[in-house]
PDB file of N, CA and C in Angstrom:
ATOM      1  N   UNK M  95    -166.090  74.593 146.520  1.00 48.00           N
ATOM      2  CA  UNK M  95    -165.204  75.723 146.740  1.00 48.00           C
ATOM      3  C   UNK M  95    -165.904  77.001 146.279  1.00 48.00           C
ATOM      4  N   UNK M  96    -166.362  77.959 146.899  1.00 55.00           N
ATOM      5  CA  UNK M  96    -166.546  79.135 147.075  1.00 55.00           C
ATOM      6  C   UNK M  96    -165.480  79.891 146.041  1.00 55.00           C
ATOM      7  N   UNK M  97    -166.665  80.875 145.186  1.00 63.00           N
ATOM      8  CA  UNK M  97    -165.396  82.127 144.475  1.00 63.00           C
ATOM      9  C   UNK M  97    -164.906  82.655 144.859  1.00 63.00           C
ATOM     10  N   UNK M  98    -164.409  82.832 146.495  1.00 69.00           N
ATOM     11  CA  UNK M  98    -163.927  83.668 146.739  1.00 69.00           C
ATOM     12  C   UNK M  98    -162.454  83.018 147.197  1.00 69.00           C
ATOM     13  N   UNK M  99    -162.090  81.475 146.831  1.00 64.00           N
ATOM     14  CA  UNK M  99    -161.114  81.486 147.730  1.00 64.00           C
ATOM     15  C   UNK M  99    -160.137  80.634 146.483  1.00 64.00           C
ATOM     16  N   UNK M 100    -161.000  80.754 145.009  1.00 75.00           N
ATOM     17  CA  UNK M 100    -160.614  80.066 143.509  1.00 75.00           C
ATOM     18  C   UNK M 100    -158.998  80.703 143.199  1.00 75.00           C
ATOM     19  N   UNK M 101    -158.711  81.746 143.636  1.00 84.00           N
ATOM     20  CA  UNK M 101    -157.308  82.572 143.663  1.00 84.00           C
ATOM     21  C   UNK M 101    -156.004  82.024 145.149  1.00 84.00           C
ATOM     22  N   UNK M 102    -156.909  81.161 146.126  1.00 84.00           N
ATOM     23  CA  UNK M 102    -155.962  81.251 147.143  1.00 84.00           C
ATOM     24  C   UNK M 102    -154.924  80.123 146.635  1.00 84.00           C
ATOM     25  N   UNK M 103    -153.545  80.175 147.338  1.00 88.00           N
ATOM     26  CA  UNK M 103    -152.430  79.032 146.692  1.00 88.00           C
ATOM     27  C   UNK M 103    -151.773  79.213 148.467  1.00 88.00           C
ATOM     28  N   UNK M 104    -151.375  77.516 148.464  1.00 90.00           N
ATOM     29  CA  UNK M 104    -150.554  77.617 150.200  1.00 90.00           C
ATOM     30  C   UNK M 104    -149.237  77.897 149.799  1.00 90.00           C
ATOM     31  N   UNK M 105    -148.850  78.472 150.863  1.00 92.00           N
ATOM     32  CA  UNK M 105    -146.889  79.233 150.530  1.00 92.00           C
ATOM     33  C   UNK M 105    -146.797  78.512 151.573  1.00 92.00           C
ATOM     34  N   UNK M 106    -145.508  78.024 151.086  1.00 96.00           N
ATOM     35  CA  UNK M 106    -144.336  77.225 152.087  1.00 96.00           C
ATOM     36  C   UNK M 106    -143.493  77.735 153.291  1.00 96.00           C
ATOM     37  N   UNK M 107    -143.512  77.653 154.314  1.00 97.00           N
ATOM     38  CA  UNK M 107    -142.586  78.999 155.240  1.00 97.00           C
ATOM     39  C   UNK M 107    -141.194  78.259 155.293  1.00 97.00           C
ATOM     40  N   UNK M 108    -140.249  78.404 155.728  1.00 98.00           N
ATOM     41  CA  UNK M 108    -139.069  77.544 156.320  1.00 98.00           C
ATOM     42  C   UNK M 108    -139.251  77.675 157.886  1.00 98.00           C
ATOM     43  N   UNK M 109    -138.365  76.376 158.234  1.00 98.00           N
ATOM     44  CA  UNK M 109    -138.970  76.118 159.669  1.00 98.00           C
ATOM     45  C   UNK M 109    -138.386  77.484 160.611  1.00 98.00           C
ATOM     46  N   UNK M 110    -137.609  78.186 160.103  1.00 98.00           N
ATOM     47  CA  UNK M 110    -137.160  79.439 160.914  1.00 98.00           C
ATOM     48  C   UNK M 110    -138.287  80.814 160.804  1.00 98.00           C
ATOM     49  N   UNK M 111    -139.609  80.652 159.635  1.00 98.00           N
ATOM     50  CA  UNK M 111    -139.880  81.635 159.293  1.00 98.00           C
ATOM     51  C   UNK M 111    -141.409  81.005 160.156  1.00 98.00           C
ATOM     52  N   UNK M 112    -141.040  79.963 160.477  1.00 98.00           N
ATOM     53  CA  UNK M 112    -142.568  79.230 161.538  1.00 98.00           C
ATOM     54  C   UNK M 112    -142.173  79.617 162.782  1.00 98.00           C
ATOM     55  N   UNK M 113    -141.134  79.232 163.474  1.00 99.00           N
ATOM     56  CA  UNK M 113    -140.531  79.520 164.280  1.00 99.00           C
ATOM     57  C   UNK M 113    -140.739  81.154 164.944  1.00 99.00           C
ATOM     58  N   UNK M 114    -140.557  81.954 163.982  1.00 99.00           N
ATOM     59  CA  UNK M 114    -140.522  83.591 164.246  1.00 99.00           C
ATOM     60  C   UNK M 114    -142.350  83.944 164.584  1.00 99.00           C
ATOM     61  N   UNK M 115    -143.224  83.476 163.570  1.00 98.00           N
ATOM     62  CA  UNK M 115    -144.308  83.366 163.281  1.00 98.00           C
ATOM     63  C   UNK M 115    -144.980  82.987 165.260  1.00 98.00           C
ATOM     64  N   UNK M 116    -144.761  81.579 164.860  1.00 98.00           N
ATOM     65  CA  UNK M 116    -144.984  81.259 167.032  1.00 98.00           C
ATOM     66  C   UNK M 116    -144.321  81.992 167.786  1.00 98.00           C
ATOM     67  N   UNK M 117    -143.179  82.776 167.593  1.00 99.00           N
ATOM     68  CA  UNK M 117    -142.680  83.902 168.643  1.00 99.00           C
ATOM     69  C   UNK M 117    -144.292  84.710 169.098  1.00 99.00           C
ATOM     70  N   UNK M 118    -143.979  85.442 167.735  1.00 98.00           N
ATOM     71  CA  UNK M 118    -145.065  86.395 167.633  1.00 98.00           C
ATOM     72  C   UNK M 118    -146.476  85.904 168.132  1.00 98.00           C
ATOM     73  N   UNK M 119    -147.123  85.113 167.682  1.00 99.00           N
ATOM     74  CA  UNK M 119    -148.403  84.342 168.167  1.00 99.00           C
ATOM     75  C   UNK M 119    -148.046  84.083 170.274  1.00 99.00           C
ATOM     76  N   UNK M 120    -146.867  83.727 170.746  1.00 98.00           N
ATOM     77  CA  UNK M 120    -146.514  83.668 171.986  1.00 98.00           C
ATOM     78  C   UNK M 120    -146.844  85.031 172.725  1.00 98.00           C
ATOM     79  N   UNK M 121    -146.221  85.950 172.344  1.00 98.00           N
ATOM     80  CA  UNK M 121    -145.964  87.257 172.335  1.00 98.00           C
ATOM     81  C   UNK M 121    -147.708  87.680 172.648  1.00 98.00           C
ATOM     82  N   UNK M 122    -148.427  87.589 171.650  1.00 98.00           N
ATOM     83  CA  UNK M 122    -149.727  87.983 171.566  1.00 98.00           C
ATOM     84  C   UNK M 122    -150.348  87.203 172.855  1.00 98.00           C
ATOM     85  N   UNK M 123    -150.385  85.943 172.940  1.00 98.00           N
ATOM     86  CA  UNK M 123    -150.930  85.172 173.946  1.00 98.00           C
ATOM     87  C   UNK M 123    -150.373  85.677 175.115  1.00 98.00           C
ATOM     88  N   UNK M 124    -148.900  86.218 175.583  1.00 98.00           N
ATOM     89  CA  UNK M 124    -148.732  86.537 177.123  1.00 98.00           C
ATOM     90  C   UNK M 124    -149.715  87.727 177.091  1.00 98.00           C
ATOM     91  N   UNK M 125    -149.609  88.777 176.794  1.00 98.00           N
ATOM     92  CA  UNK M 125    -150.424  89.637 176.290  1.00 98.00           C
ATOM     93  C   UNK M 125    -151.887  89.777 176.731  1.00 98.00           C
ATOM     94  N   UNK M 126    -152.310  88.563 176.024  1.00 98.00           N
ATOM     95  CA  UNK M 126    -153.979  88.627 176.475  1.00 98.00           C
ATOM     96  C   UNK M 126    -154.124  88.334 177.746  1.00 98.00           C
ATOM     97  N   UNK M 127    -155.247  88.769 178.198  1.00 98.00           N
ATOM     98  CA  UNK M 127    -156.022  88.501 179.800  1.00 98.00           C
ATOM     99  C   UNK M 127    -156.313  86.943 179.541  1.00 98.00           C
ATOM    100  N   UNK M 128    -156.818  86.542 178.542  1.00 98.00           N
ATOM    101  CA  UNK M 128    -157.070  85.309 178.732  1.00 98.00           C
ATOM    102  C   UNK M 128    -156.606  84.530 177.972  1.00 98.00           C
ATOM    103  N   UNK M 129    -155.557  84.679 177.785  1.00 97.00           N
ATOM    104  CA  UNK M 129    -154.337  84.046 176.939  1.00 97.00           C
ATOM    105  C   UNK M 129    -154.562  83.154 175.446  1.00 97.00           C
ATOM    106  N   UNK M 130    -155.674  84.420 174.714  1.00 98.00           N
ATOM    107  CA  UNK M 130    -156.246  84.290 173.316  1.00 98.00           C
ATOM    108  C   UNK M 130    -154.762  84.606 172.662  1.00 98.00           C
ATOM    109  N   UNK M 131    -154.975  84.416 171.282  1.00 98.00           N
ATOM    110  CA  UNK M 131    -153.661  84.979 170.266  1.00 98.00           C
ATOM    111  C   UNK M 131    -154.599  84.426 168.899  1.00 98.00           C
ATOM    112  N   UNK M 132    -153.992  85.390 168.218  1.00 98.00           N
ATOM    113  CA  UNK M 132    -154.272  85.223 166.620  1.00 98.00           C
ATOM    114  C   UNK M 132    -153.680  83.969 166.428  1.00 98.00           C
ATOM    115  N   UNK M 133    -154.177  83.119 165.179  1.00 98.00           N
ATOM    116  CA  UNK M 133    -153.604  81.875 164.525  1.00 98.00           C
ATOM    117  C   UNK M 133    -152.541  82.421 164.068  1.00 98.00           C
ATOM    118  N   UNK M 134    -151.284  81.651 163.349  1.00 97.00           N
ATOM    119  CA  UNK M 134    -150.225  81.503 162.649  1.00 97.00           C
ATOM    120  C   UNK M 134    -150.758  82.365 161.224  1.00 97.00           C
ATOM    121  N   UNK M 135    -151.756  81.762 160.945  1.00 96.00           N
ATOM    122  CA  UNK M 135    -151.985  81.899 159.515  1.00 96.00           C
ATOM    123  C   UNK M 135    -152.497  83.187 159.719  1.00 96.00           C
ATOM    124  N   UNK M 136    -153.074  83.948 160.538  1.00 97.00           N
ATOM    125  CA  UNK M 136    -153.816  85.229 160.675  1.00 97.00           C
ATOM    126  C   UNK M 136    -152.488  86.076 160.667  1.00 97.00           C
ATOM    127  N   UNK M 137    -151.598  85.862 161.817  1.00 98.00           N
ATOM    128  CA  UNK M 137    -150.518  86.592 161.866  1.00 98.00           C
ATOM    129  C   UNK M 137    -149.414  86.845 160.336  1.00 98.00           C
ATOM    130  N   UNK M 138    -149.359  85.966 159.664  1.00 97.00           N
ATOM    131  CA  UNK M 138    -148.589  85.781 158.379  1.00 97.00           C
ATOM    132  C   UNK M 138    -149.387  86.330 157.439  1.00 97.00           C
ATOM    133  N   UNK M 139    -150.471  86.175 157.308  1.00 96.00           N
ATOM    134  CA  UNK M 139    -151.300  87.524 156.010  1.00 96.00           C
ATOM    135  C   UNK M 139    -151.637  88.736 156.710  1.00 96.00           C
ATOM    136  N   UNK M 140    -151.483  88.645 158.097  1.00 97.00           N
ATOM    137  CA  UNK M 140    -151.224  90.333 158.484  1.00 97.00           C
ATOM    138  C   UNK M 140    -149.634  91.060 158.058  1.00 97.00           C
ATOM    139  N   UNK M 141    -148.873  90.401 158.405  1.00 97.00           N
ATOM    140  CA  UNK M 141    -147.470  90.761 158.307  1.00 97.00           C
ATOM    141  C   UNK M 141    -147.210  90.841 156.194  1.00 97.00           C
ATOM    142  N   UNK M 142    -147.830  90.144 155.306  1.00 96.00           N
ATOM    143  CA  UNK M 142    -147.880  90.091 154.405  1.00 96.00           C
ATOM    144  C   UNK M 142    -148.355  91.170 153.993  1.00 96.00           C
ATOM    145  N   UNK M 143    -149.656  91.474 154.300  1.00 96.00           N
ATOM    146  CA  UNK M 143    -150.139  92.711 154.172  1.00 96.00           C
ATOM    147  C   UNK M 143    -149.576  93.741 154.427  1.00 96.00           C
ATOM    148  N   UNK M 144    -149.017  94.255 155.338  1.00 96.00           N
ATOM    149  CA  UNK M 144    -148.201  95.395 155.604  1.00 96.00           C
ATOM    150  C   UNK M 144    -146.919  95.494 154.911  1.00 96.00           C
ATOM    151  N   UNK M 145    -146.453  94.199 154.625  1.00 95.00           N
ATOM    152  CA  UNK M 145    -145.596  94.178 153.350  1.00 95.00           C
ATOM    153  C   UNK M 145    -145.836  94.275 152.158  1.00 95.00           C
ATOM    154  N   UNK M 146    -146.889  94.506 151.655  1.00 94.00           N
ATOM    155  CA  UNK M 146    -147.454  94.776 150.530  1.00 94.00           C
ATOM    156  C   UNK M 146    -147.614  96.325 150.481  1.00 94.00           C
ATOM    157  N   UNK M 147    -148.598  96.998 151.628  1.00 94.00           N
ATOM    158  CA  UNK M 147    -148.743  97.637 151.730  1.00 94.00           C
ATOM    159  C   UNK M 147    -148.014  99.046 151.304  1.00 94.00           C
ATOM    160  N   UNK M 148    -146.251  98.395 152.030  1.00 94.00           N
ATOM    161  CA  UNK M 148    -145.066  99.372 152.246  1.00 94.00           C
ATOM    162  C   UNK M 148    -144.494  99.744 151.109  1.00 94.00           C
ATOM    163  N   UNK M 149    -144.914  98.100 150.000  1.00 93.00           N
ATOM    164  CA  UNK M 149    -143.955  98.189 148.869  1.00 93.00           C
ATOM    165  C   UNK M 149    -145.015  99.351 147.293  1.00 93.00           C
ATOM    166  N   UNK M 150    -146.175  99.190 148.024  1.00 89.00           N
ATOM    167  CA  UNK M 150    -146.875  99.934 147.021  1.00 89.00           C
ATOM    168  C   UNK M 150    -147.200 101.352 147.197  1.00 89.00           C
ATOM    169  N   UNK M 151    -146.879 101.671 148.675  1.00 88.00           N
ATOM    170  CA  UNK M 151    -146.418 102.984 149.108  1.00 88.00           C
ATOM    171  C   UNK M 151    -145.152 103.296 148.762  1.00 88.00           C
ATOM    172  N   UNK M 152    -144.211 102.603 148.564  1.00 85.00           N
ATOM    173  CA  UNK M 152    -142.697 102.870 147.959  1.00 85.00           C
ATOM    174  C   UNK M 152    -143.401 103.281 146.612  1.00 85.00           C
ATOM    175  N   UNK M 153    -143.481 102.415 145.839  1.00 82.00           N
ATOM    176  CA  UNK M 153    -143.626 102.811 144.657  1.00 82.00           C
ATOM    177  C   UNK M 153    -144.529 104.126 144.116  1.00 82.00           C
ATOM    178  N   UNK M 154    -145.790 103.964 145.058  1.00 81.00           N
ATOM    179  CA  UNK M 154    -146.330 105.610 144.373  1.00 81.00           C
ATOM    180  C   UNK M 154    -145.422 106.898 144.391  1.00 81.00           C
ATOM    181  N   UNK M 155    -144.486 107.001 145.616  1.00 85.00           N
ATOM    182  CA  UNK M 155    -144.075 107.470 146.580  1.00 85.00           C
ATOM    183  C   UNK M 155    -142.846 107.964 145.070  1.00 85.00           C
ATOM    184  N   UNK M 156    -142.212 106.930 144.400  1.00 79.00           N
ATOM    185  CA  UNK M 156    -140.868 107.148 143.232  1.00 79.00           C
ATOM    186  C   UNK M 156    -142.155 107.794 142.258  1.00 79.00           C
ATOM    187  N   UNK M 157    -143.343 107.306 142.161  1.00 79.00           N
ATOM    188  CA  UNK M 157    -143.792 107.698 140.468  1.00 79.00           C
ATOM    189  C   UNK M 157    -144.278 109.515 140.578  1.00 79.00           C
ATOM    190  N   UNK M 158    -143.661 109.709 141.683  1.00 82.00           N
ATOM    191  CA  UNK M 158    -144.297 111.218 141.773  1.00 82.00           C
ATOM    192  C   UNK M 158    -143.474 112.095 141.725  1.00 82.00           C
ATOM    193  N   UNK M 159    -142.130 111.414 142.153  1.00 77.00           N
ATOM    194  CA  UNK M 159    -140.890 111.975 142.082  1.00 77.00           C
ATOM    195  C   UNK M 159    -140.500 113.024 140.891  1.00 77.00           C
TER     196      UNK M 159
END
């Protein structure tokens, strides 16, 4: 195992939050010309990310207040 991945841990989805996840991955695939799409797992640490993103932009956003 590589240092770079000594921090990773698997999160559990519920089958409705897999479900939404393959929407989206569907969505991407009509989409493409050649009916590529991001993995599940690509799509869910993108969407994570931007949820991170939002919540640490909230917060600078109050400490300036």
């Amino acid at each position: 195992m590589s240092k770079q991945n000594v921090n990773v841990k698997p999160v559990l989805l519920s089958h409705e939050q897999i479900k939404a996840l393959s929407d989206i991955q569907e969505q991407h695939r009509k989409a493409s010309s050649i009916g590529v799409a991001p993995t599940i797992h690509e799509i869910a640490r993108g969407l994570i990310d931007k949820a991170l993103a939002s919540i640490t932009t909230a917060a600078a956003t109050k400490l300036q207040e």
